[in-house]
Short mmCIF file of C-alpha atoms in Angstrom, two decimals:
data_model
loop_
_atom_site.label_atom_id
_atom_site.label_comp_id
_atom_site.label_asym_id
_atom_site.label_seq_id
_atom_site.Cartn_x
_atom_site.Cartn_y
_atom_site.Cartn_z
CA UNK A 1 -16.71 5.67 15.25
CA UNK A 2 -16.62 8.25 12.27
CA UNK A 3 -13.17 9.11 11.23
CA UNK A 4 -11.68 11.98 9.17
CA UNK A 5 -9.31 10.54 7.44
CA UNK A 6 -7.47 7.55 6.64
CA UNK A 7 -3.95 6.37 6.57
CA UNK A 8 -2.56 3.59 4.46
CA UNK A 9 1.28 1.94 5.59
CA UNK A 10 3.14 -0.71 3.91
CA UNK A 11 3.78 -2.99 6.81
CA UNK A 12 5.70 -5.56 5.41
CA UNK A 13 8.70 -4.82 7.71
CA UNK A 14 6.45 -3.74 10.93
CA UNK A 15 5.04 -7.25 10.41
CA UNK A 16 8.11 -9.47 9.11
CA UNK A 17 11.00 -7.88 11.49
CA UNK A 18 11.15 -8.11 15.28
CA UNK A 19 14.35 -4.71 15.49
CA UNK A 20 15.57 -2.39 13.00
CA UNK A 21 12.85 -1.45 10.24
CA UNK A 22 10.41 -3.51 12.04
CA UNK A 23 10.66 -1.38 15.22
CA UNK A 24 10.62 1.58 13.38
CA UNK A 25 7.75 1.11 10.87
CA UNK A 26 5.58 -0.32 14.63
CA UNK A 27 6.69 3.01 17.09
CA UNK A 28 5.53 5.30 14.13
CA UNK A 29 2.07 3.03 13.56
CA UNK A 30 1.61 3.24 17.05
CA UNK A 31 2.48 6.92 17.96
CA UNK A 32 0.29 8.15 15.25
CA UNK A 33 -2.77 5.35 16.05
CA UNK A 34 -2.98 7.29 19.53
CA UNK A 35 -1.85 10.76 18.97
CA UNK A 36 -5.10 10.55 16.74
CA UNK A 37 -7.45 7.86 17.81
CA UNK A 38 -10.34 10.02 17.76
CA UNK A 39 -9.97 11.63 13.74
CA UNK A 40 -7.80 8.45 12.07
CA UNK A 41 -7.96 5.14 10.88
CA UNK A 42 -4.48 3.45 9.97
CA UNK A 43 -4.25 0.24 7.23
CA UNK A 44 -1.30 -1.57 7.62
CA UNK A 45 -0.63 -3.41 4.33
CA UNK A 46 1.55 -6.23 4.53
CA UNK A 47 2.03 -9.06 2.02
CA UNK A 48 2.30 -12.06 4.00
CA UNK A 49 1.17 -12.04 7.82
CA UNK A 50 3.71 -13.84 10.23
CA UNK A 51 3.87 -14.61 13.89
CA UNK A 52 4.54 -11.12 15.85
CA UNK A 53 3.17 -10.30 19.15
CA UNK A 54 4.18 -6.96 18.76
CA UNK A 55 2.02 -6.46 15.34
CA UNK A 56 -0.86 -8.17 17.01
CA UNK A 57 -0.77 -5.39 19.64
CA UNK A 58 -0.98 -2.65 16.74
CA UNK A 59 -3.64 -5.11 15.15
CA UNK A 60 -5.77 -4.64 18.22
CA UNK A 61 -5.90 -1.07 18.66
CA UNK A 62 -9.58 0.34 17.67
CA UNK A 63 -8.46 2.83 15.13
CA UNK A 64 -5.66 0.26 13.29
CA UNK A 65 -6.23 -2.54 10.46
CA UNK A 66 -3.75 -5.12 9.07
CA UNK A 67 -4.72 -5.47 5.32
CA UNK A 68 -3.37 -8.49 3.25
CA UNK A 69 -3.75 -9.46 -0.24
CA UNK A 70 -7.18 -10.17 -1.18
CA UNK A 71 -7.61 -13.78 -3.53
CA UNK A 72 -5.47 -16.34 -3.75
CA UNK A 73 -3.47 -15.25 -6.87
CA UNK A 74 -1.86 -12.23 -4.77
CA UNK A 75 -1.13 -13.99 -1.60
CA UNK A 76 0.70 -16.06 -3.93
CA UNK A 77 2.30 -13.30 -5.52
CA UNK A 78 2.81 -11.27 -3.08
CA UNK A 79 5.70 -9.17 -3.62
CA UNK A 80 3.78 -7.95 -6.35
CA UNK A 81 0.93 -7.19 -4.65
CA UNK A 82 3.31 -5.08 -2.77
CA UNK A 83 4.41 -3.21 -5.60
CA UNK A 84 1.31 -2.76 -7.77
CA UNK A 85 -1.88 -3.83 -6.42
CA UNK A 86 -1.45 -2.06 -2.63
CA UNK A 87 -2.58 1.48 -3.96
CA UNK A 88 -5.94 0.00 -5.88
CA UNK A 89 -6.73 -1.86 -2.71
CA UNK A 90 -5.95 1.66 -0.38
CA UNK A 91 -8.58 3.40 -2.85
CA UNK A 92 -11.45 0.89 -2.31
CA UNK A 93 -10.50 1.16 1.62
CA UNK A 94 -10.63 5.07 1.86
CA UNK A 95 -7.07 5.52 2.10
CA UNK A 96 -5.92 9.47 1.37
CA UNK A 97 -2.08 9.36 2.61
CA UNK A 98 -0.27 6.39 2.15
CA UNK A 99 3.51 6.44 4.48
CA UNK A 100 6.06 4.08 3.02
CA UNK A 101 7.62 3.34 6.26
CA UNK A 102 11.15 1.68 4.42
CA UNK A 103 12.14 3.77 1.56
CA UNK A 104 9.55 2.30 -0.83
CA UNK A 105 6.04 3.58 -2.41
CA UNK A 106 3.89 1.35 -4.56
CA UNK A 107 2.64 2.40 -7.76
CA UNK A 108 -0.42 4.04 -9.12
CA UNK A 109 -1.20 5.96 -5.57
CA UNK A 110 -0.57 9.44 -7.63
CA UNK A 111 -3.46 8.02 -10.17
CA UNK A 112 -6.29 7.66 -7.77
CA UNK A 113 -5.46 11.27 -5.99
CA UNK A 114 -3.54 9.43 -3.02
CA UNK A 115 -0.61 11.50 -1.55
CA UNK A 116 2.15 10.14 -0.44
CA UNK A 117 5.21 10.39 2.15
CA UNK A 118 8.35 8.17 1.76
CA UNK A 119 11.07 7.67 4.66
CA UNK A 120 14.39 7.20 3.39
CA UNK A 121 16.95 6.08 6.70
CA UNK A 122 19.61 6.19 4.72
CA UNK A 123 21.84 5.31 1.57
CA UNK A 124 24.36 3.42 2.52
CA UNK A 125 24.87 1.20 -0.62
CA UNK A 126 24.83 3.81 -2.65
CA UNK A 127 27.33 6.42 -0.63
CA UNK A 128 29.85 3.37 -0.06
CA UNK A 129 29.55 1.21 -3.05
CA UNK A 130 32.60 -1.49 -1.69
CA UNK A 131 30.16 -2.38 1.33
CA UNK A 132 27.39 -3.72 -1.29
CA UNK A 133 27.31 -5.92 -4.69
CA UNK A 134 26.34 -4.27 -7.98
CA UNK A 135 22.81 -5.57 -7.71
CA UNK A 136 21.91 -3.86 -4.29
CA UNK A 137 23.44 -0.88 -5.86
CA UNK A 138 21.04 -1.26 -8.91
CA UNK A 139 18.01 -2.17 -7.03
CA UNK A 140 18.38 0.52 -4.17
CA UNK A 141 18.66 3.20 -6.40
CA UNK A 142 15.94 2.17 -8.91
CA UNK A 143 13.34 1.63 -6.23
CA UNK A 144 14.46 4.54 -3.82
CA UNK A 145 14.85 7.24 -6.84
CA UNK A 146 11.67 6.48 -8.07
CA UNK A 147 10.01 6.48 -4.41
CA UNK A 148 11.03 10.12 -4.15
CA UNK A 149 10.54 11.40 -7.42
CA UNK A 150 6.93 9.67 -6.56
CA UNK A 151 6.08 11.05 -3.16
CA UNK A 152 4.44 14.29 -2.06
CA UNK A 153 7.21 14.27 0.62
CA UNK A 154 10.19 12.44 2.00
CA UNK A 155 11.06 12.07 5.63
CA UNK A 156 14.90 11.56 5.96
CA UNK A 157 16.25 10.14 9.30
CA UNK A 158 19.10 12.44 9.41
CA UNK A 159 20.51 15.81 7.76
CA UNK A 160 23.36 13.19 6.69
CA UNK A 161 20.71 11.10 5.13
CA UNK A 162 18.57 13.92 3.39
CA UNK A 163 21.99 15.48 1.90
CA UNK A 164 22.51 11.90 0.33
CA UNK A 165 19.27 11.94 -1.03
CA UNK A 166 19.54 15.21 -2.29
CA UNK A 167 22.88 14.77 -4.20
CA UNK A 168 22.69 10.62 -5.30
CA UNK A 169 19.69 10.78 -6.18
CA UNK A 170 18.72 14.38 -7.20
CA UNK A 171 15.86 15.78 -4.80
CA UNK A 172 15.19 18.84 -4.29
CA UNK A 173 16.48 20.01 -0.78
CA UNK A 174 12.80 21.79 -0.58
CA UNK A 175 10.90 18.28 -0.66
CA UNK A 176 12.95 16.65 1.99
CA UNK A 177 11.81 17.09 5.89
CA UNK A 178 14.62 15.26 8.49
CA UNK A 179 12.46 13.50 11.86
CA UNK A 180 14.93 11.90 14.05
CA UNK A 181 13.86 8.07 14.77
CA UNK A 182 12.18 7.92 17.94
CA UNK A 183 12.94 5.98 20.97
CA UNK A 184 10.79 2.76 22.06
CA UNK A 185 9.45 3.39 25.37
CA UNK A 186 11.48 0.48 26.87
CA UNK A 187 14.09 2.08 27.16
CA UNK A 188 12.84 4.69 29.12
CA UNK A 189 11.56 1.84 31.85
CA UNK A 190 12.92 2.37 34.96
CA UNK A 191 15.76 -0.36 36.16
CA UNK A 192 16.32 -1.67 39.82
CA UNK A 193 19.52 -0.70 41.07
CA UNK A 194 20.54 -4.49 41.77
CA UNK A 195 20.45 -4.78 37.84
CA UNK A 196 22.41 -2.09 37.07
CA UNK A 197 25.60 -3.41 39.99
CA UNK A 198 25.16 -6.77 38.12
CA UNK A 199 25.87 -5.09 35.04
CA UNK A 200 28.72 -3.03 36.63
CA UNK A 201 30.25 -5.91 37.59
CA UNK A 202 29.99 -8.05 34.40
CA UNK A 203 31.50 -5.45 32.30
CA UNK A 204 34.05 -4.28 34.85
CA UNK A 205 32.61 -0.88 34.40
CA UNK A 206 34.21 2.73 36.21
CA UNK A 207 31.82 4.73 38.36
CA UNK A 208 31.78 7.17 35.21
CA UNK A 209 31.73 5.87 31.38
CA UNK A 210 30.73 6.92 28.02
CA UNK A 211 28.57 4.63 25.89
CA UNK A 212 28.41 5.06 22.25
CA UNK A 213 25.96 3.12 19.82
#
């Protein structure tokens, strides 16, 4: 099947982590593999590739490709392939927008005319320095600065999150777009009502209660 254009993803945490990032990075692969399975072809680059049913299931899709470092010298160095190799290997596969899924870009996608978005969730370390060491601190805002000074555009999770982004780490307001996380369609399964009593009654829960996450 001919396809218009090509998307590259660094998929190290849609491959490596079963919740959090790894959810994430997999409901975004996945919403945009079928909201455009007839004009796009998604690379997911990830350095190492691990045991995850749910990755295999993006794996299989007809428009998505898991891409790992190519020769022995970069699967053994594969962090580094991560950081500077990815963007030469997106060129040779066709790549023209490249999504750092976990606040991170590699290197040299500017040089061979491949935009970029970065999603920044948020900035924790850096807006409450006591909850972190000195080293996080360093590292987050090295690699995170220079992601968005990098990228074409940044997708914060939250207004919160793009106001951090805008005053730690001095973005313009005008770069930053905020898309909400989305919701994996699990929880939006319908649940026999036997379930929910058993619930009830484990938790000692009232007719009518507020849950907050």
């Amino acid at each position: 099947m001919k396809h218009n254009y090509t998307i590259g993803f660094d998929a190290k945490y849609a491959n490596a982590e079963l919740n959090g990032l790894g959810s994430y990075s997999r409901f975004i692969i996945n919403a945009l593999a079928k909201a455009c399975s007839e004009n796009a072809y998604l690379r997911m680059y990830t350095p190492k590739r691990l045991p995850n049913r749910e990755y295999d299931k993006l794996d299989s899709l007809p428009n998505v490709e898991s891409m790992e470092p190519d020769g022995a010298l970069w699967r053994k160095l594969s962090s580094l392939w991560r950081l500077l190799r990815i963007s030469k290997d997106a060129k040779r596969g066709d790549v023209e927008l490249f999504h750092g899924l976990t606040s991170r870009l590699p290197y040299g996608l500017a040089r061979r005319d491949i935009r970029s978005v970065v999603t920044i969730h948020n900035l924790i370390s850096l807006r409450y320095p006591k909850q972190s060491n000195i080293f996080e601190r360093i590292i987050e805002y090295i690699e995170t600065h220079s992601a968005c000074r990098r990228a074409d555009r940044i997708i914060a999770a939250s207004e919160a999150t793009k106001r951090d982004i805008a005053h730690l780490l001095g973005v313009s307001h005008e770069k930053i777009d905020v898309v909400y996380d989305g919701c994996n369609p699990i929880y939006s399964e319908p649940v026999e009502i036997e379930a929910v009593e058993e619930v009830k009654r484990k938790y000692n829960l009232p007719e009518r209660y507020l849950l907050n996450i």
